[in-house]
Coordinates of C-alpha atoms and ligand atoms in Angstrom, one line a residue:
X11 CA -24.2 42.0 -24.7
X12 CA -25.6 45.8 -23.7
X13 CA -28.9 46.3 -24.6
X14 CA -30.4 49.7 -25.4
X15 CA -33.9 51.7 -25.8
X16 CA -33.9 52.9 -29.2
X17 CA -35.7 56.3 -28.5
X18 CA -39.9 55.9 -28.7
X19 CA -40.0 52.4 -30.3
X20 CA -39.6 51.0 -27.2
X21 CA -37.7 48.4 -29.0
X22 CA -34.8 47.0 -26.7
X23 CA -32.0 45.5 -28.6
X24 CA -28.5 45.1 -28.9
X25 CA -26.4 48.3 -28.3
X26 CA -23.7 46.8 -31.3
X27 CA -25.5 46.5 -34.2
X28 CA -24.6 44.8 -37.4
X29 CA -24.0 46.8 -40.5
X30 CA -24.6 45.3 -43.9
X31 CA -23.6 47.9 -46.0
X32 CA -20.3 50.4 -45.8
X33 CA -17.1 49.8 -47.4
X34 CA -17.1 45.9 -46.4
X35 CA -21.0 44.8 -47.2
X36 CA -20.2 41.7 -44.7
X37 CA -17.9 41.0 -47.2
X38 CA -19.4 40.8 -50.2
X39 CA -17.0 43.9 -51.5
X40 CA -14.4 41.4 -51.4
X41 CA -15.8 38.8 -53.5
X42 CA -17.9 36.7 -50.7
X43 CA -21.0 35.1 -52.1
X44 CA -24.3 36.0 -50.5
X45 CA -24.0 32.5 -48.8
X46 CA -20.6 33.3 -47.2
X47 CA -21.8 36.5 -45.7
X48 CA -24.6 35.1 -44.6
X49 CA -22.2 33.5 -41.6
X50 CA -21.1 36.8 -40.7
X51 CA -24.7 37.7 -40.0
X52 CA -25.2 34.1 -38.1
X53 CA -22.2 34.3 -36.4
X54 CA -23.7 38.3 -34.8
X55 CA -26.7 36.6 -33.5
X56 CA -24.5 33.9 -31.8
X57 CA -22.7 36.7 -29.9
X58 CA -25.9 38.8 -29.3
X59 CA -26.4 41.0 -31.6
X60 CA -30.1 41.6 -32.2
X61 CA -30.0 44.7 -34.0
X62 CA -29.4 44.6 -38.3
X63 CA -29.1 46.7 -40.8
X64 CA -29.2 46.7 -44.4
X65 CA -30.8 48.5 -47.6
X66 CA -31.8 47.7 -51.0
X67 CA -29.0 49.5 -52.2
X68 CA -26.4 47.4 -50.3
X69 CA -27.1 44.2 -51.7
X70 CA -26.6 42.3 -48.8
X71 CA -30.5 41.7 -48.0
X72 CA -30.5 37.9 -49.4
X73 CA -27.6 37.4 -47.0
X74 CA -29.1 38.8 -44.6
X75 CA -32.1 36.8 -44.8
X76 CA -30.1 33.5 -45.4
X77 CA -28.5 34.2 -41.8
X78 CA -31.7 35.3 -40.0
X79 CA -33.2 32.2 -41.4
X80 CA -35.1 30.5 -38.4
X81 CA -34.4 33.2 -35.6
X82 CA -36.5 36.3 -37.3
X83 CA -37.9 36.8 -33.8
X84 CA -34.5 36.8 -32.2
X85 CA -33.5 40.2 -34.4
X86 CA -34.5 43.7 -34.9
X87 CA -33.9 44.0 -38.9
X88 CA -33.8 47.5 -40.2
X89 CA -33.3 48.1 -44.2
X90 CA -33.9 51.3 -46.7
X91 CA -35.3 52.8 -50.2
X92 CA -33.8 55.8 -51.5
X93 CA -35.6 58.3 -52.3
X94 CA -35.2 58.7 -55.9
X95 CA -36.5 56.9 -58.6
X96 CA -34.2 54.1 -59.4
X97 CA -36.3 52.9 -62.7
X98 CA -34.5 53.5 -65.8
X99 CA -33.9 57.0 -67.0
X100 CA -35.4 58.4 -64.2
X101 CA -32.5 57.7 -61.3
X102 CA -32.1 61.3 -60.3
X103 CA -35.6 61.8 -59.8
X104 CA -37.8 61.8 -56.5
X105 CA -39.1 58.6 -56.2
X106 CA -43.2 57.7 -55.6
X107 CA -45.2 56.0 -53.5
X108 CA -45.0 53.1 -56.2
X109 CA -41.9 53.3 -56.1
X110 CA -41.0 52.9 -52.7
X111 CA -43.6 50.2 -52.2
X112 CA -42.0 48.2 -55.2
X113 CA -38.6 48.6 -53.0
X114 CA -40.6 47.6 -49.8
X115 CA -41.8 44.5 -51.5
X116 CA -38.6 43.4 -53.1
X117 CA -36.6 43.6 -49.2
X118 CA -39.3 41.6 -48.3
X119 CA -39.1 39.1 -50.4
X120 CA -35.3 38.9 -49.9
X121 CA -35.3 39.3 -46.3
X122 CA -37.7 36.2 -46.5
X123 CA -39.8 37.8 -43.9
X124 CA -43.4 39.4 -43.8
X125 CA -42.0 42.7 -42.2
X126 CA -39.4 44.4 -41.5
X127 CA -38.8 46.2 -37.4
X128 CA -37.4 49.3 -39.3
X129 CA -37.6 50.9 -43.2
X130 CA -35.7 54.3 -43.5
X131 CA -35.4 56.5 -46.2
X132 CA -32.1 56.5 -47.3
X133 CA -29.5 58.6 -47.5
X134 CA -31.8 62.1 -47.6
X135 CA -30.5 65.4 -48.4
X136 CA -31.9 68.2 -47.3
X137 CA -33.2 69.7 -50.5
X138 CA -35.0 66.3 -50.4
X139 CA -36.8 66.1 -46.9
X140 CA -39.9 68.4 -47.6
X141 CA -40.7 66.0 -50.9
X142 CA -39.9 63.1 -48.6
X143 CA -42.5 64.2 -45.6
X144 CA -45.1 65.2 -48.5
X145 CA -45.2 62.4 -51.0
X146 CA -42.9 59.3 -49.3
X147 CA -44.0 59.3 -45.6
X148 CA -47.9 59.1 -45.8
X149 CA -47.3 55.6 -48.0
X150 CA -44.7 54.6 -45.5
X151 CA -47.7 55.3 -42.8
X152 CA -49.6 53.0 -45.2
X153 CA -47.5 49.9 -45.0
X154 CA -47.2 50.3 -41.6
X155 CA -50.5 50.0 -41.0
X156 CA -51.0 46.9 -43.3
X157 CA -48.2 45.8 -41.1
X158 CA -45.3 45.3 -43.4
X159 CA -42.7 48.1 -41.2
X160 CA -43.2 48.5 -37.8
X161 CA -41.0 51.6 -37.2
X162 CA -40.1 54.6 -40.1
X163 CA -37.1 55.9 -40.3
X164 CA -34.1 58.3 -42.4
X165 CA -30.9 58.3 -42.5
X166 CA -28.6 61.0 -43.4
X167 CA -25.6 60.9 -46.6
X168 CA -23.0 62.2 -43.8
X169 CA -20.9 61.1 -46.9
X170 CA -21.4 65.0 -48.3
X171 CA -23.7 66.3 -45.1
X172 CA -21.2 66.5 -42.7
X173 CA -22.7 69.2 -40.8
X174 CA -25.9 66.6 -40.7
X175 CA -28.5 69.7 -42.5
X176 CA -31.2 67.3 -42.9
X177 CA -31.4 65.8 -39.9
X178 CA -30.9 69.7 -37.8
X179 CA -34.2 69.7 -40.2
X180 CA -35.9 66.1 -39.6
X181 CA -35.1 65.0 -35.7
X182 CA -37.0 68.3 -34.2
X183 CA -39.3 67.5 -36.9
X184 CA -40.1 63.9 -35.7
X185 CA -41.9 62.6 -38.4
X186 CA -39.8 59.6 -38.1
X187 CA -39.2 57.1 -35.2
X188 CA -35.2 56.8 -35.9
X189 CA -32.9 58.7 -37.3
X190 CA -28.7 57.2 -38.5
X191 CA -26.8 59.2 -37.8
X192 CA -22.4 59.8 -38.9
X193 CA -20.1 59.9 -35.7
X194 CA -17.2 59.4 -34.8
X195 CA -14.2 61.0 -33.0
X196 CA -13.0 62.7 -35.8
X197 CA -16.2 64.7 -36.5
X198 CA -18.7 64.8 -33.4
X199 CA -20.5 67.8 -34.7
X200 CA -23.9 65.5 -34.0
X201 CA -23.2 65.9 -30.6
X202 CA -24.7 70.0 -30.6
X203 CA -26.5 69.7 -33.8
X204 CA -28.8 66.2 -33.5
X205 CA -28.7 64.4 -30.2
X206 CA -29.7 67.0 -28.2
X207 CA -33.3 67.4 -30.3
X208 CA -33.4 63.6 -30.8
X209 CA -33.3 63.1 -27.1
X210 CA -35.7 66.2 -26.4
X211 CA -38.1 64.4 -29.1
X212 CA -37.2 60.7 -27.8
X213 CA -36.0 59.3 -31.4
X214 CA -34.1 56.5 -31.6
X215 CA -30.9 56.8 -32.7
X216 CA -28.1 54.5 -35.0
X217 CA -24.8 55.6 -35.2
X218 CA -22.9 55.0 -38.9
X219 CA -19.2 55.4 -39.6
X220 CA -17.8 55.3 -36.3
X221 CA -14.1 53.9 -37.4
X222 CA -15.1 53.7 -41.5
X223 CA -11.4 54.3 -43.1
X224 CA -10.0 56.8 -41.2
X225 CA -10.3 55.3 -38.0
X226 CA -9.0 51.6 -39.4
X227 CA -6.4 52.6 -42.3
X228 CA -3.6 54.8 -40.8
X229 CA -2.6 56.7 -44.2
X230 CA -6.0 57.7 -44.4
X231 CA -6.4 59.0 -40.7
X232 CA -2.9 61.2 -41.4
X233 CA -4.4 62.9 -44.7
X234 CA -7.5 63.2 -43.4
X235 CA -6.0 65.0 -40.0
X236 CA -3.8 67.0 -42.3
X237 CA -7.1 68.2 -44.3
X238 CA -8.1 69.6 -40.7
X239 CA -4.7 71.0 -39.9
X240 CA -4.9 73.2 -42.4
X241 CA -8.6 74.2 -42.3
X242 CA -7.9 74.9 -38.5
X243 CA -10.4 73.1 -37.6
X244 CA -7.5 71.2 -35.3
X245 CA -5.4 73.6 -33.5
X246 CA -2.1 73.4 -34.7
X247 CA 0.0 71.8 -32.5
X248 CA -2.8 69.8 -31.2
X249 CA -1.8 66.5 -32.4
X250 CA 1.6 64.8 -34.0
X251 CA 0.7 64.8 -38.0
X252 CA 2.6 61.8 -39.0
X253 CA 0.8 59.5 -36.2
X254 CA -2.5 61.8 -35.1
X255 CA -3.9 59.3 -32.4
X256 CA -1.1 58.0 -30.8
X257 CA -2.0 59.3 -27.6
X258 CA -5.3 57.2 -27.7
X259 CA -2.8 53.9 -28.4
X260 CA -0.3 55.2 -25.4
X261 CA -2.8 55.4 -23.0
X262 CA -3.0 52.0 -20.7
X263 CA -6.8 52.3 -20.2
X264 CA -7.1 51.9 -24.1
X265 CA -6.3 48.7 -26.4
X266 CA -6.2 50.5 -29.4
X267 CA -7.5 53.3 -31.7
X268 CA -10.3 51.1 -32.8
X269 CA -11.4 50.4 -29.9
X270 CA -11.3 54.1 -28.8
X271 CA -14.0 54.9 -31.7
X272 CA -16.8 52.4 -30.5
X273 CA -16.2 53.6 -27.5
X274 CA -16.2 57.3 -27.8
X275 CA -19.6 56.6 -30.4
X276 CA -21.2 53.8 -27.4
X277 CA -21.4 56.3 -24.6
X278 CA -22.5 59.7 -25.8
X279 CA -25.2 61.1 -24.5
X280 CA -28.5 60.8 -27.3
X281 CA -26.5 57.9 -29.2
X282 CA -28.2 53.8 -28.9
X283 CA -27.0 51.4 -31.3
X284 CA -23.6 51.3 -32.2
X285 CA -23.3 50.2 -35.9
X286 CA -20.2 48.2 -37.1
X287 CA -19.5 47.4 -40.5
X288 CA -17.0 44.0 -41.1
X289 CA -16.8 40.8 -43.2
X290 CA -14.6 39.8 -40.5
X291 CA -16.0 37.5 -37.7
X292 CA -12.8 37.8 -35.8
X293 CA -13.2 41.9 -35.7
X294 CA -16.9 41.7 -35.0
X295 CA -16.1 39.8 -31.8
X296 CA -13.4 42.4 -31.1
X297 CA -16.1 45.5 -31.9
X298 CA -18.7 44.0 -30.2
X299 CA -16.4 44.2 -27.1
X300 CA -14.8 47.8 -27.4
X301 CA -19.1 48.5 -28.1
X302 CA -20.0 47.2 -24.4
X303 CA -16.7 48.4 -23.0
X304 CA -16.3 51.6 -20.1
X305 CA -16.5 55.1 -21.4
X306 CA -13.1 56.2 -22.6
X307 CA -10.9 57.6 -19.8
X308 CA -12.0 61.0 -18.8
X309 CA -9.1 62.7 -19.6
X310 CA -9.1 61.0 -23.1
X311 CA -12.2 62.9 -23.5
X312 CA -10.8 66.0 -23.0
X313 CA -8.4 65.6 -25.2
X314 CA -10.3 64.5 -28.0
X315 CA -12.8 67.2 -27.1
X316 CA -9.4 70.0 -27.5
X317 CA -8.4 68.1 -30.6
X318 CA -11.6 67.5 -32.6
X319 CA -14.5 68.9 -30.8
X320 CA -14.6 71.9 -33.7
X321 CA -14.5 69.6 -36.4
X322 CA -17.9 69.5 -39.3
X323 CA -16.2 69.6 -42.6
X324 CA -15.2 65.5 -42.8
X325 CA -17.3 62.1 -42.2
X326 CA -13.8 60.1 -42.0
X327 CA -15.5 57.8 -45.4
Ligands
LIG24 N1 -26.7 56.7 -45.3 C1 -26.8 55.5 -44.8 O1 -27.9 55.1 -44.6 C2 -25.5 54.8 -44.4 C3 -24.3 55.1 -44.9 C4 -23.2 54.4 -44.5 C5 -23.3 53.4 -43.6 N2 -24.5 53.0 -43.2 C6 -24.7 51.8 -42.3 O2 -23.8 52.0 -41.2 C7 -23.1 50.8 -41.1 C8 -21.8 51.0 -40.4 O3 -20.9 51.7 -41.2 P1 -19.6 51.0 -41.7 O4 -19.9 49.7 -42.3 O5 -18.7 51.9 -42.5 O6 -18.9 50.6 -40.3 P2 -17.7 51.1 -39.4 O7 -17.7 50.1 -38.3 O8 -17.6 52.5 -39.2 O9 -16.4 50.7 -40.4 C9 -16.2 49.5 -40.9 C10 -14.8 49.5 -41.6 O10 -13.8 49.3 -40.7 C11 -13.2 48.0 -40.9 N3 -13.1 47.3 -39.6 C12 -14.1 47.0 -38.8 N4 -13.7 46.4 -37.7 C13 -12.3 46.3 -37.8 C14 -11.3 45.7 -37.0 N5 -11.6 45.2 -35.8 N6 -10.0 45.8 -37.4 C15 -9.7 46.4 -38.6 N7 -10.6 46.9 -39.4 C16 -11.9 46.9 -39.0 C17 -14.1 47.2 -41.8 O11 -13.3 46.3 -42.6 P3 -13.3 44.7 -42.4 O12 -14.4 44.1 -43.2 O13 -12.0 44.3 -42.9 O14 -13.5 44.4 -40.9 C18 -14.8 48.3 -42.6 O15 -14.1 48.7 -43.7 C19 -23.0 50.2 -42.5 O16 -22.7 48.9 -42.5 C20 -24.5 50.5 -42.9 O17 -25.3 49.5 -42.4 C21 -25.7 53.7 -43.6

């Protein structure tokens, strides 16, 4: 397994990391028990992973600490709070210090640990960040120094910010340690808008949604291609509409699209650790080597690059 720097941490850990949340929550979405998915998450360590990440909202954090159970020093465990409320009647609301400290306290307590290596704020718009830095961070500051995070960190909702606003906002800020960031072939707007100012700044950085459904469900990849067609955002002409990537899957340097998106997200310049999202041990094993496999062939890039390299308006969800 790759290891990475992630950014001014210093923390070196796994460039794969595991991701507890997404479309398959290790599982869970399907109807695994907390118990079941807690092998997915024992099954990572066993082929290396180090690096995990979940969030209140994901529901995964008793599997997750079922799985780490015994090797907590062997992993890097990242989770989240949202920013907004989240107590009855006030769910749209910024959340407080309280708040987040109550949300602190409960991963805690189903991580089964004492701290966690990385809490983010989750999922923060950009109307959000200025409330965030005045009123969340100084009582993240606070827990990390009683000790309970090491590192603070935000992700962005590249869900609806697909032209990552907050984070153009928060990396050259660099309030926060790490930032997650959406990429993937489809949309590599990051590349010009946050890498560049995350490496400048030396934050560490965790790449979300590099196959999500448009890179791993074909009908999804043509509608969301055709979206793009007719935005122009891909040239016309650029790619066949009823099978968009084929030219990844015809190359003989390539084993599939898949495999293309981990490794298009593993070796940009700015990007560290390599989220995947599966309840799946069988594809994590097949991730975690497209994750430490060569960059993609050169003339792949290029193409992609032609194809794509224009594209902000989709996050491939
Ligand atoms: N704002 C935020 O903070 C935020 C938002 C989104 C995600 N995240 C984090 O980022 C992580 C990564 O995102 P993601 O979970 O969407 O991961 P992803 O790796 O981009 O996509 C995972 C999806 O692809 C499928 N898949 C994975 N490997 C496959 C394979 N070899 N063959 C066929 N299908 C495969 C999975 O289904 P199977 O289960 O069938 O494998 C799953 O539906 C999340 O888990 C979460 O930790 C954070």
């Amino acid at each position: 397994m790759q290891t990475v720097r992630l950014g001014r941490t210093n923390a070196v850990v796994s460039a794969a990391g595991l991701g507890c949340g997404g479309h398959s929550r290790l599982g869970m979405s399907g109807g695994a028990s907390a118990q079941e998915a807690s092998r997915v998450v024992s099954a990572a360590i066993d082929l290396g992973i180090t690096f995990i990440d979940t969030a209140r909202l994901y529901g995964t954090e008793e599997a997750v600490g079922l799985g780490v159970k015994g090797r907590r020093d062997q992993v890097f465990i990242s989770t989240k709070a949202t920013p907004t409320g989240g107590r009855p009647g006030r769910e749209g609301e910024l959340a407080t210090p309280e708040d987040l400290t109550e949300s602190l306290e409960g991963s805690l307590r189903r991580l089964g640990t004492d701290h966690v290596d990385l809490f983010n704020l989750h999922g923060v718009m950009s109307a959000q960040y200025d409330a965030c830095v005045e009123t969340l961070l100084p009582e993240l500051k606070r827990q990390q120094a009683a000790g309970k995070v090491r590192h603070i960190g935000i992700t962005e909702a590249f869900g609806v910010d697909t032209r990552h606003q907050m984070l153009a906002r928060a990396v050259p800020d660099a309030h926060f340690d790490v930032a997650m960031v959406g990429f993937n072939l489809l949309n590599p707007s990051a590349r010009r808008t946050v890498f560049p100012a995350a490496q400048a700044k030396d934050i560490g950085t965790l790449i979300m949604f590099a196959v999500r459904r448009a890179l791993s469900h074909p009908d999804v990849l043509r509608d969301t291609v055709a979206k793009l067609l007719a935005s122009g955002e891909v040239p016309p002409g650029a790619v066949d509409p009823a099978d968009p990537l084929k030219f990844l899957r015809e190359h003989p340097g390539i084993a599939s699209e898949l495999e293309a998106a981990y490794r298009f997200c593993r070796h940009e310049p700015g990007a560290h650790v390599i989220l995947t999202g599966t309840g799946s041990v069988e594809h994590l094993e097949a991730n975690i080597a497209a994750i430490n496999a060569p960059p993609l062939p050169a003339e792949i890039s290029a193409q992609l690059e032609a194809t794509f390299g224009a594209v902000d308006s989709v996050s491939g969800n």
